[in-house]
Coordinates of C-alpha atoms in Angstrom, one line a residue:
Chain A
M1 CA 0.0 0.0 0.0
E2 CA 1.3 3.4 -1.0
A3 CA 0.2 6.2 1.3
D4 CA -0.7 9.3 -0.6
R5 CA -2.3 12.6 0.4
K6 CA -5.8 11.2 -0.3
L7 CA -5.2 8.4 2.3
V8 CA -3.8 10.8 4.8
R9 CA -6.8 13.1 4.4
K10 CA -9.1 10.2 5.0
I11 CA -7.3 9.1 8.2
A12 CA -7.1 12.6 9.4
A13 CA -10.9 12.9 9.0
L14 CA -11.4 9.8 11.0
A15 CA -9.1 11.3 13.7
M16 CA -10.9 14.6 13.6
L17 CA -7.8 16.4 12.5
G18 CA -7.7 19.1 9.8
L19 CA -4.3 19.2 8.0
S20 CA -2.7 21.9 5.9
G21 CA -1.4 20.9 2.4
E22 CA 2.1 20.9 3.7
E23 CA 1.2 18.6 6.6
E24 CA -0.6 16.2 4.3
A25 CA 2.5 15.9 2.1
E26 CA 4.8 15.5 5.2
F27 CA 2.7 12.8 6.8
A28 CA 2.2 10.9 3.6
R29 CA 6.0 10.8 3.2
D30 CA 6.5 9.7 6.8
L31 CA 3.7 7.1 6.7
N32 CA 5.4 5.5 3.7
I33 CA 8.8 5.4 5.4
I34 CA 7.4 4.0 8.6
M35 CA 5.1 1.5 7.0
G36 CA 7.9 0.4 4.7
Y37 CA 9.9 -0.5 7.8
M38 CA 7.0 -2.2 9.4
N39 CA 6.0 -4.3 6.4
R40 CA 8.5 -6.9 7.7
L41 CA 6.0 -7.7 10.5
A42 CA 3.7 -9.3 7.9
E43 CA 6.4 -11.9 7.1
T44 CA 6.8 -12.9 10.7
N45 CA 5.1 -16.1 11.7
T46 CA 3.1 -15.5 14.9
D47 CA 1.0 -18.7 14.8
G48 CA 0.3 -19.9 18.3
F49 CA 0.7 -16.4 19.9
E50 CA -2.5 -14.9 21.1
P51 CA -2.7 -11.0 20.9
M52 CA -1.4 -9.5 24.2
E53 CA -3.3 -6.3 24.8
H54 CA -2.2 -5.8 28.4
V55 CA 0.5 -7.2 30.7
V56 CA -1.9 -7.3 33.6
P57 CA -4.6 -10.1 33.4
L58 CA -7.9 -8.4 32.9
I59 CA -10.3 -9.3 35.8
N60 CA -13.3 -7.5 37.0
V61 CA -12.6 -5.5 40.2
L62 CA -15.8 -5.2 42.2
R63 CA -16.5 -2.8 45.1
Q64 CA -19.5 -1.8 47.1
D65 CA -21.9 0.4 45.1
I66 CA -21.5 3.5 47.3
P67 CA -21.3 6.8 45.5
E68 CA -18.1 8.8 46.2
G69 CA -18.3 12.6 45.6
F70 CA -15.4 14.2 43.8
G71 CA -15.7 17.3 45.9
D72 CA -14.6 20.0 43.5
R73 CA -17.3 20.3 40.9
N74 CA -16.4 23.9 40.1
G75 CA -12.8 23.0 39.6
L76 CA -13.8 20.4 37.0
I77 CA -16.2 22.6 35.2
G78 CA -13.8 25.5 35.4
C79 CA -11.4 23.5 33.1
A80 CA -13.6 24.2 30.1
A81 CA -13.0 27.1 27.8
D82 CA -16.7 28.2 27.7
V83 CA -19.2 27.7 30.6
R84 CA -22.5 29.3 31.2
D85 CA -24.9 28.6 34.1
D86 CA -22.8 25.5 35.1
C87 CA -23.1 24.1 31.6
Y88 CA -20.6 23.6 28.8
V89 CA -21.3 25.9 25.9
V90 CA -21.0 24.3 22.4
P91 CA -22.0 25.3 18.9
S92 CA -25.5 24.4 17.9
V93 CA -25.9 20.6 17.3
V94 CA -29.3 20.8 15.6
D95 CA -30.2 22.4 12.3
D96 CA -32.2 25.6 12.2
L97 CA -35.9 24.9 12.3
Chain B
M1 CA 23.0 25.9 52.1
S2 CA 22.9 25.1 48.4
I3 CA 20.7 22.3 47.2
Q4 CA 23.2 21.6 44.4
D5 CA 24.7 18.1 44.7
L6 CA 22.7 17.1 47.8
T7 CA 21.1 13.7 47.6
I8 CA 17.7 13.1 49.3
K9 CA 19.5 11.2 52.0
E10 CA 22.0 14.0 52.6
A11 CA 19.3 16.7 52.6
S12 CA 17.2 14.6 54.9
E13 CA 20.0 14.1 57.4
L14 CA 20.7 17.9 57.5
L15 CA 17.0 18.6 57.9
R16 CA 16.7 16.2 60.8
R17 CA 19.8 17.5 62.6
R18 CA 18.4 21.0 62.1
K19 CA 21.5 22.1 60.2
V20 CA 19.3 23.5 57.5
S21 CA 15.6 24.2 57.2
S22 CA 13.3 23.2 54.4
R23 CA 12.7 26.9 53.7
E24 CA 16.4 27.4 53.3
L25 CA 16.8 24.4 51.0
T26 CA 13.7 25.5 49.0
E27 CA 14.9 29.2 48.7
S28 CA 18.2 27.9 47.5
A29 CA 16.6 25.7 44.9
L30 CA 14.3 28.5 43.7
D31 CA 17.3 30.8 43.4
R32 CA 19.2 28.2 41.5
I33 CA 16.3 27.6 39.1
R34 CA 16.1 31.4 38.5
R35 CA 19.8 31.5 37.6
E36 CA 20.1 28.2 35.7
N37 CA 16.8 27.4 34.1
G38 CA 17.4 29.8 31.2
R39 CA 20.4 27.6 30.2
I40 CA 18.7 24.2 30.7
N41 CA 15.0 24.9 30.2
A42 CA 14.0 22.0 32.5
F43 CA 11.2 23.8 34.3
I44 CA 8.0 24.9 32.6
T45 CA 6.3 26.2 35.7
V46 CA 7.9 27.3 39.0
C47 CA 5.6 27.6 42.0
D48 CA 7.5 29.8 44.4
D49 CA 4.8 30.7 46.9
L50 CA 3.3 27.2 47.0
A51 CA 6.8 25.7 47.5
L52 CA 7.7 28.1 50.3
S53 CA 4.4 27.4 52.1
Q54 CA 5.0 23.7 51.8
A55 CA 8.5 24.1 53.1
D56 CA 7.3 26.0 56.1
A57 CA 4.7 23.2 56.8
A58 CA 7.5 20.6 56.5
D59 CA 9.7 22.6 58.9
K60 CA 6.9 22.6 61.4
R61 CA 6.6 18.8 61.0
L62 CA 10.3 18.3 61.4
A63 CA 10.4 20.6 64.5
G64 CA 7.5 18.6 66.0
G65 CA 9.3 15.3 65.4
D66 CA 6.8 14.4 62.7
G67 CA 9.3 14.1 59.9
A68 CA 9.0 10.4 59.7
S69 CA 9.6 10.2 55.9
P70 CA 13.1 10.9 54.7
L71 CA 11.4 13.0 51.9
C72 CA 10.0 15.5 54.4
G73 CA 11.1 19.0 53.5
V74 CA 13.0 17.8 50.4
P75 CA 12.4 19.9 47.2
M76 CA 11.2 18.0 44.1
G77 CA 10.1 18.6 40.5
I78 CA 7.3 16.7 38.7
K79 CA 7.1 16.0 35.0
D80 CA 4.4 18.1 33.4
S81 CA 2.3 15.0 32.4
I82 CA 1.5 14.2 36.0
C83 CA -1.5 16.1 37.5
T84 CA -0.9 18.6 40.4
R85 CA -3.9 20.2 42.0
G86 CA -3.9 24.0 41.4
V87 CA -0.7 23.9 39.4
R88 CA -1.1 23.9 35.6
T89 CA -0.2 20.6 33.9
T90 CA 0.5 21.2 30.3
C91 CA 2.1 18.1 28.9
A92 CA 4.2 20.6 27.0
S93 CA 1.3 21.0 24.6
R94 CA -0.8 23.9 23.4
M95 CA -3.7 21.7 24.0
L96 CA -3.2 21.8 27.8
E97 CA -1.3 25.0 28.1
Q98 CA -4.0 26.5 30.4
F99 CA -5.1 23.2 32.1
V100 CA -5.1 23.5 35.9
P101 CA -6.1 20.1 37.4
P102 CA -8.5 20.1 40.3
Y103 CA -6.8 17.0 41.7
N104 CA -3.4 15.4 42.4
A105 CA -2.1 12.2 40.8
T106 CA -1.9 9.5 43.5
A107 CA 1.9 9.5 43.3
V108 CA 2.1 13.2 43.8
E109 CA -0.4 12.9 46.7
S110 CA 1.9 10.4 48.3
L111 CA 5.0 12.6 48.0
L112 CA 3.1 15.6 49.3
A113 CA 1.9 13.5 52.3
S114 CA 5.5 12.6 52.9
G115 CA 6.3 16.3 53.2
S116 CA 8.1 16.8 49.9
V117 CA 8.1 20.3 48.5
L118 CA 6.8 20.9 45.0
L119 CA 9.1 23.4 43.2
G120 CA 7.3 23.1 39.9
K121 CA 6.6 21.2 36.7
L122 CA 9.2 19.9 34.3
N123 CA 9.6 20.0 30.6
M124 CA 9.1 17.1 28.2
D125 CA 8.2 16.0 24.7
E126 CA 4.6 16.8 24.0
F127 CA 2.3 14.2 25.6
G128 CA 5.4 12.0 26.2
M129 CA 5.9 11.4 22.4
G130 CA 9.6 11.8 21.7
S131 CA 13.1 10.7 22.6
S132 CA 14.8 14.1 22.9
S133 CA 12.5 16.6 24.7
E134 CA 12.7 18.8 21.5
F135 CA 8.9 18.4 20.8
S136 CA 7.8 20.9 23.5
I137 CA 5.9 24.2 22.9
F138 CA 8.1 25.6 25.7
G139 CA 11.3 24.9 23.7
S140 CA 13.9 22.1 23.9
V141 CA 15.4 20.9 27.2
K142 CA 19.2 21.2 27.0
N143 CA 21.6 18.6 28.3
P144 CA 23.5 20.0 31.4
W145 CA 26.6 18.1 30.2
D146 CA 26.6 19.9 26.9
T147 CA 23.8 22.4 26.1
G148 CA 24.3 21.8 22.4
R149 CA 22.9 18.2 22.9
V150 CA 19.6 16.9 23.9
A151 CA 18.7 15.8 27.4
G152 CA 16.8 12.8 26.1
G153 CA 13.1 12.2 26.3
S154 CA 10.4 12.3 26.9
S155 CA 11.3 13.0 30.6
G156 CA 14.2 15.3 29.6
G157 CA 13.1 18.0 32.0
P158 CA 13.2 15.7 35.1
A159 CA 16.6 14.2 34.2
A160 CA 18.2 17.6 33.3
A161 CA 16.8 19.2 36.5
V162 CA 18.2 16.5 38.8
A163 CA 21.5 16.3 37.0
S164 CA 22.0 20.1 37.2
G165 CA 20.9 20.2 40.9
L166 CA 17.7 22.3 40.3
C167 CA 15.8 19.8 42.5
C168 CA 16.8 16.9 44.7
F169 CA 14.6 14.4 42.8
A170 CA 11.9 14.2 40.2
L171 CA 9.1 12.0 39.0
G172 CA 9.0 11.1 35.3
S173 CA 6.9 8.7 33.2
D174 CA 8.1 6.0 30.9
T175 CA 6.1 4.6 27.9
G176 CA 9.0 3.3 25.8
G177 CA 12.2 4.4 27.6
S178 CA 11.1 7.9 28.6
I179 CA 12.7 7.8 32.1
R180 CA 15.6 5.5 31.3
Q181 CA 17.1 7.1 28.1
P182 CA 17.1 10.7 29.6
A183 CA 18.6 9.4 32.8
S184 CA 21.3 7.8 30.8
F185 CA 21.9 11.0 28.7
C186 CA 22.1 13.1 31.8
G187 CA 24.1 10.8 34.1
V188 CA 21.4 10.2 36.7
V189 CA 19.4 7.2 38.0
G190 CA 16.0 6.4 36.5
L191 CA 13.6 3.6 37.2
K192 CA 10.6 2.3 35.2
P193 CA 8.8 0.1 37.7
T194 CA 6.8 -3.0 37.0
H195 CA 3.5 -2.0 35.3
G196 CA 1.0 -1.6 38.0
L197 CA 3.4 -1.1 40.9
I198 CA 2.8 2.7 41.0
S199 CA -0.7 4.1 40.4
R200 CA -1.3 5.8 37.0
Y201 CA -4.2 7.8 38.4
G202 CA -3.5 11.4 37.4
L203 CA -0.9 10.6 34.8
V204 CA -2.1 12.1 31.5
A205 CA -2.6 9.0 29.3
Y206 CA -0.4 8.4 26.2
A207 CA -0.5 4.6 25.9
P208 CA -2.1 3.2 29.1
S209 CA -0.9 -0.4 28.7
L210 CA 2.7 0.8 28.5
D211 CA 2.8 4.1 30.6
Q212 CA 4.4 4.0 34.1
I213 CA 5.4 6.7 36.5
G214 CA 8.9 6.4 38.1
P215 CA 11.6 8.2 40.0
I216 CA 14.6 10.1 38.6
T217 CA 17.2 10.7 41.2
S218 CA 20.9 11.4 41.9
D219 CA 21.7 8.0 43.1
V220 CA 20.3 4.5 43.7
T221 CA 19.5 5.1 47.4
D222 CA 17.4 8.1 46.5
C223 CA 15.6 6.1 43.9
A224 CA 14.7 3.5 46.5
L225 CA 13.6 6.2 49.0
V226 CA 11.2 7.7 46.4
L227 CA 9.9 4.2 45.5
D228 CA 9.2 3.5 49.2
A229 CA 6.9 6.5 49.1
I230 CA 5.0 6.0 45.9
A231 CA 4.6 2.2 45.4
G232 CA 1.5 0.4 46.3
H233 CA -2.1 -0.4 45.4
D234 CA -4.5 2.3 44.4
P235 CA -8.2 1.5 43.9
R236 CA -8.5 4.6 41.7
D237 CA -6.3 2.9 39.0
P238 CA -8.0 -0.2 37.8
T239 CA -4.6 -1.6 36.5
S240 CA -2.9 -1.0 39.8
A241 CA -1.4 -4.3 41.1
N242 CA -3.1 -5.6 44.2
R243 CA 0.0 -5.7 46.4
E244 CA 1.8 -3.3 48.6
G245 CA 5.3 -1.9 48.0
E246 CA 8.3 -3.3 49.8
D247 CA 11.0 -1.6 51.9
Y248 CA 13.1 -0.9 48.9
S249 CA 15.7 1.3 50.6
Q250 CA 16.7 -1.3 53.2
G251 CA 19.6 -3.7 52.5
L252 CA 20.8 -2.1 49.3
N253 CA 24.5 -2.5 50.1
R254 CA 25.3 -6.2 49.9
D255 CA 28.9 -7.5 50.3
K256 CA 27.9 -10.4 48.0
L257 CA 25.5 -10.3 45.1
P258 CA 25.3 -13.8 43.7
I259 CA 22.8 -13.2 40.9
R260 CA 22.7 -14.6 37.4
V261 CA 23.1 -11.9 34.8
G262 CA 22.0 -12.4 31.2
L263 CA 23.4 -10.5 28.2
P264 CA 21.2 -10.6 25.1
R265 CA 23.4 -11.1 22.0
E266 CA 20.9 -9.0 19.9
Y267 CA 21.6 -5.9 22.1
F268 CA 25.3 -5.8 21.5
G269 CA 25.6 -5.7 17.7
P270 CA 27.4 -3.3 15.4
E271 CA 24.8 -0.6 15.8
L272 CA 25.9 -0.1 19.4
N273 CA 28.5 2.7 20.0
K274 CA 31.8 1.3 21.1
D275 CA 32.2 3.5 24.1
V276 CA 28.7 2.6 25.3
K277 CA 29.5 -1.1 24.8
N278 CA 32.8 -1.0 26.7
A279 CA 31.2 0.9 29.6
V280 CA 28.3 -1.5 29.9
F281 CA 30.7 -4.5 29.8
K282 CA 32.9 -2.9 32.4
A283 CA 29.8 -2.4 34.7
V284 CA 29.0 -6.1 34.1
S285 CA 32.5 -7.0 35.3
M286 CA 31.7 -5.0 38.4
L287 CA 28.7 -7.2 39.1
E288 CA 31.0 -10.2 38.6
E289 CA 33.3 -8.7 41.1
A290 CA 30.4 -8.6 43.5
G291 CA 29.8 -12.3 43.0
S292 CA 27.4 -12.5 40.0
S293 CA 27.7 -14.9 37.2
T294 CA 27.1 -13.9 33.6
G295 CA 25.9 -15.7 30.4
E296 CA 24.6 -15.0 27.0
V297 CA 21.0 -15.1 26.1
S298 CA 19.0 -14.6 22.8
F299 CA 16.0 -12.5 22.3
P300 CA 15.0 -13.5 18.7
S301 CA 12.0 -11.1 18.6
T302 CA 14.1 -8.0 19.2
E303 CA 14.1 -7.1 15.4
H304 CA 10.3 -6.6 15.6
A305 CA 10.2 -4.7 18.9
I306 CA 10.2 -1.2 17.5
S307 CA 7.5 -2.0 15.0
A308 CA 5.3 -3.6 17.6
F309 CA 5.9 -0.8 20.1
Y310 CA 5.1 2.1 17.7
L311 CA 2.0 0.3 16.3
I312 CA 0.6 -0.4 19.8
S313 CA 1.6 2.9 21.4
S314 CA 0.3 4.9 18.5
A315 CA -3.0 3.0 18.4
E316 CA -3.5 3.5 22.1
A317 CA -2.5 7.2 21.7
S318 CA -5.1 7.7 18.9
T319 CA -7.7 6.5 21.4
S320 CA -6.4 8.2 24.5
L321 CA -6.1 11.6 22.8
G322 CA -9.6 11.3 21.4
R323 CA -10.8 13.0 24.6
Y324 CA -9.4 16.3 23.5
D325 CA -12.4 17.8 21.8
G326 CA -12.2 21.4 23.0
I327 CA -15.4 21.1 25.1
R328 CA -14.7 20.0 28.7
F329 CA -11.1 20.9 29.0
G330 CA -8.1 21.8 26.9
Y331 CA -7.6 24.2 24.0
R332 CA -10.6 25.4 22.2
K333 CA -10.7 27.2 18.8
T334 CA -13.3 30.0 18.8
G335 CA -15.5 30.8 15.9
A336 CA -16.3 27.3 14.7
K337 CA -19.6 27.1 12.7
D338 CA -20.6 23.7 14.1
L339 CA -19.6 21.0 16.6
E340 CA -17.5 18.9 14.1
E341 CA -15.6 22.0 13.0
L342 CA -15.0 22.8 16.6
Y343 CA -13.4 19.4 17.2
Q344 CA -11.3 19.5 14.1
L345 CA -10.0 23.1 14.5
S346 CA -9.3 22.7 18.3
R347 CA -7.4 19.4 17.7
S348 CA -5.5 20.7 14.7
E349 CA -4.3 23.8 16.4
G350 CA -3.9 22.2 19.9
F351 CA -1.6 19.3 18.9
G352 CA 1.9 19.6 17.6
R353 CA 3.4 17.7 14.6
E354 CA 4.7 14.6 16.3
V355 CA 1.5 14.1 18.2
K356 CA -0.5 14.4 15.0
R357 CA 1.8 12.0 13.3
R358 CA 1.3 9.3 15.9
I359 CA -2.5 9.9 16.1
L360 CA -2.6 9.4 12.3
F361 CA -0.4 6.4 12.4
G362 CA -2.5 4.9 15.2
T363 CA -5.8 5.6 13.6
H364 CA -4.5 3.9 10.4
A365 CA -3.4 0.9 12.4
L366 CA -6.8 0.6 14.0
S367 CA -8.8 1.1 10.8
A368 CA -11.0 -1.7 9.7
V369 CA -8.9 -2.7 6.7
Y370 CA -5.6 -2.8 8.6
R371 CA -6.5 -3.7 12.1
D372 CA -5.6 -7.4 11.7
K373 CA -2.6 -6.8 9.5
L374 CA -1.0 -4.2 11.7
Y375 CA -2.5 -3.8 15.3
N376 CA -3.4 -7.4 16.0
K377 CA -0.1 -8.6 14.5
A378 CA 1.8 -6.2 16.8
L379 CA -0.1 -7.6 19.8
R380 CA 1.0 -11.1 18.8
I381 CA 4.6 -9.9 18.5
R382 CA 4.2 -8.4 21.9
R383 CA 3.5 -11.8 23.4
M384 CA 6.5 -13.2 21.6
I385 CA 8.7 -10.5 23.2
A386 CA 7.2 -11.2 26.6
R387 CA 7.9 -14.9 26.1
D388 CA 11.6 -14.1 25.2
F389 CA 11.9 -12.4 28.6
S390 CA 10.1 -15.0 30.6
E391 CA 12.2 -17.8 29.1
A392 CA 15.4 -15.8 29.8
F393 CA 14.3 -15.4 33.4
E394 CA 14.3 -19.2 33.8
S395 CA 18.1 -19.0 33.7
F396 CA 18.8 -15.4 34.7
D397 CA 17.8 -13.0 37.5
V398 CA 18.7 -9.8 35.6
I399 CA 19.0 -8.9 32.0
V400 CA 21.6 -6.3 31.1
A401 CA 21.2 -3.8 28.2
P402 CA 22.5 -0.5 27.2
A403 CA 20.0 2.4 27.8
Y404 CA 20.5 3.7 24.3
P405 CA 22.8 2.9 21.3
E406 CA 24.8 6.1 21.8
T407 CA 25.3 9.0 24.2
A408 CA 23.3 12.2 24.0
F409 CA 23.0 13.3 20.4
R410 CA 23.0 16.9 19.0
M411 CA 20.0 19.1 19.0
G412 CA 18.0 18.8 15.8
E413 CA 20.0 15.7 14.7
K414 CA 16.9 13.5 14.5
T415 CA 13.8 15.7 14.5
G416 CA 13.5 15.6 10.7
N417 CA 13.6 11.8 10.5
P418 CA 10.9 10.2 12.7
L419 CA 12.0 6.6 12.0
K420 CA 15.6 7.4 12.9
M421 CA 14.3 8.8 16.2
Y422 CA 12.1 5.7 16.8
L423 CA 14.9 3.2 16.1
G424 CA 17.0 4.4 19.0
D425 CA 14.5 3.0 21.5
I426 CA 15.3 -0.6 20.6
Y427 CA 16.7 -1.5 24.1
N428 CA 14.0 0.2 26.0
V429 CA 10.6 -0.8 24.5
G430 CA 10.8 -4.5 25.5
A431 CA 10.4 -3.7 29.2
N432 CA 7.3 -1.7 28.5
L433 CA 5.8 -4.2 26.1
A434 CA 6.3 -7.0 28.7
G435 CA 5.5 -4.8 31.7
L436 CA 8.9 -5.4 33.4
P437 CA 10.9 -3.2 35.8
A438 CA 14.0 -1.6 34.4
L439 CA 16.6 0.5 36.2
V440 CA 19.2 2.8 34.5
V441 CA 22.4 3.6 36.5
P442 CA 25.3 5.7 35.3
C443 CA 28.3 3.5 34.4
G444 CA 30.9 5.8 32.8
L445 CA 31.7 8.5 30.3
D446 CA 32.3 8.3 26.6
R447 CA 35.4 9.9 24.9
R448 CA 33.6 13.2 24.7
G449 CA 32.9 13.2 28.4
L450 CA 29.2 12.4 28.1
P451 CA 27.5 10.0 30.5
I452 CA 26.6 6.4 29.7
G453 CA 23.9 4.4 31.5
I454 CA 23.6 0.7 32.0
Q455 CA 20.1 -0.8 32.0
L456 CA 19.1 -3.7 34.4
I457 CA 15.8 -5.4 33.5
G458 CA 14.2 -7.7 36.0
K459 CA 11.3 -10.1 36.6
P460 CA 7.9 -8.5 37.5
F461 CA 8.2 -6.8 41.0
S462 CA 11.9 -7.5 41.3
E463 CA 12.7 -3.8 41.9
K464 CA 14.6 -4.5 45.1
L465 CA 17.0 -6.8 43.4
L466 CA 17.5 -4.3 40.6
L467 CA 18.3 -1.6 43.1
R468 CA 20.8 -3.8 44.9
A469 CA 22.5 -4.6 41.6
G470 CA 22.5 -0.9 40.6
Y471 CA 23.9 0.0 44.0
A472 CA 26.8 -2.5 43.5
I473 CA 27.7 -0.7 40.2
E474 CA 27.2 2.8 41.6
K475 CA 29.5 2.0 44.5
R476 CA 32.3 1.1 42.1
V477 CA 31.7 3.8 39.4
G478 CA 30.8 6.7 41.8
R479 CA 28.4 9.5 41.2
L480 CA 28.7 11.5 37.9
R481 CA 28.3 15.2 38.0
P482 CA 28.0 17.5 35.0
P483 CA 30.4 20.3 34.5
R484 CA 29.4 23.7 35.9
A485 CA 28.0 26.3 33.5
G486 CA 30.5 27.4 30.9
E487 CA 32.6 24.2 31.4
E488 CA 30.6 21.9 29.3
S489 CA 32.1 19.0 27.4
S490 CA 31.5 20.6 23.9
E491 CA 33.7 19.4 21.1
G492 CA 33.6 19.1 17.4
G493 CA 32.2 15.7 16.8

């Protein structure tokens, strides 16, 4: 697979990134170099090896269902760039009626 | 009293004997940061008033005989990817430039409870993505041994700050060598603990299955003292190991260390700088002097380690960094016409080049067409690498590796070539992929006078043994100190 600017644009859209033309060209070049190096992986025989997502065995950790308050609600909401009446302000998410 | 060159142990003894107060130590450190930080660029944020108030509180505890912890009253710095309540935590990114967390990371909470004094936050590669601390919106960290060279990364700020005596110790984080390589480049001690030994609660996520917080210190004893304070189970981190820490600082100095040391043949090939190779072998002979036996071992999966690491870490990064949408926290671009445009513009302007590169690469690896061929393949290779280590540990207690193929490289030498930058991590990523503890200890200087580190990799939760082995080397090598300002080891090559 040859990465071109069209592919980079598609991946960027999936990742919610808008790129300049210069960035598209740079990342297409980089992706080709990196993927070229990593193509050797495909030739490696990994039969018999299960995917290892985590080094710690995943087990459910249960606790009593008791709510714990965070204690600093204003501190949390205050991290947002735009807040009104204790709510996050965002652009309209519905079309005009 | 100058903080410069004081270890935690030395500072603690002076504090207990009332030869110096925490306020004096803290004022000295702040003064030194004011004078030196322009040269090294290790600190992003310095919190003078907070530090002095914490120092006064520590002095009261010490005066009242409540200075139980050797860390009480000792000034520290924290990597800027670890949350500190009321002190901005930027990850060296425009995305979090104004982020002031309303909570502390558990590791920070433990250190503050011990009475340590927070001097400020330390520079790094943006979101931990880099091996040179050049990818920071606050500018590159300079190596105190030669300011024309990098301090390593991504915890370049913590390593450079400790090496240049701006703080007694620091916390860094390590996803693929980010504590160990800068420790090696700056001539200090750095430990990446076993995955799960130290809580990750409050560590800004890069690749959660690989990330780990760890100490960066002047010597091995200090490393053990910090580990004493921060190791242990934390219910707020679901991947925290359900076990308590040990008394790591006791019994470090052993007359005899009869351990079995394995040398992977794949780690000592032609790509390894000769000075580094010689220094590491010399350190191994020091372990033999202490009673250890050595033997060769093979890690056949080494050739795939970098590919597997960058696929997995980038895939996890693309997911972890999905939370930066400009809404609840982080950078927000104003004037977007709709929600989608707000996401796109905020992320495009908030993230730097290297972060975008890895998000794109990770998104590609996780896309429907390539998931099996790339991401799942990398996960299988990860298990092969973990098997290499577990088989080696049937015959050996400790695996020895260089911390990096060369000593600190020049500023700008690798920033234009991402693959070249990635390939240098070859000896480090295995410990992250397999979740193993790994300690870097200075073991000599190269012909330019730049520090070299040896890496000791152990079985899960064998930190105590690694620290003992590191101590045996340190006892014979001695502590390395960078030249003073204006006396750096600059040369032509």
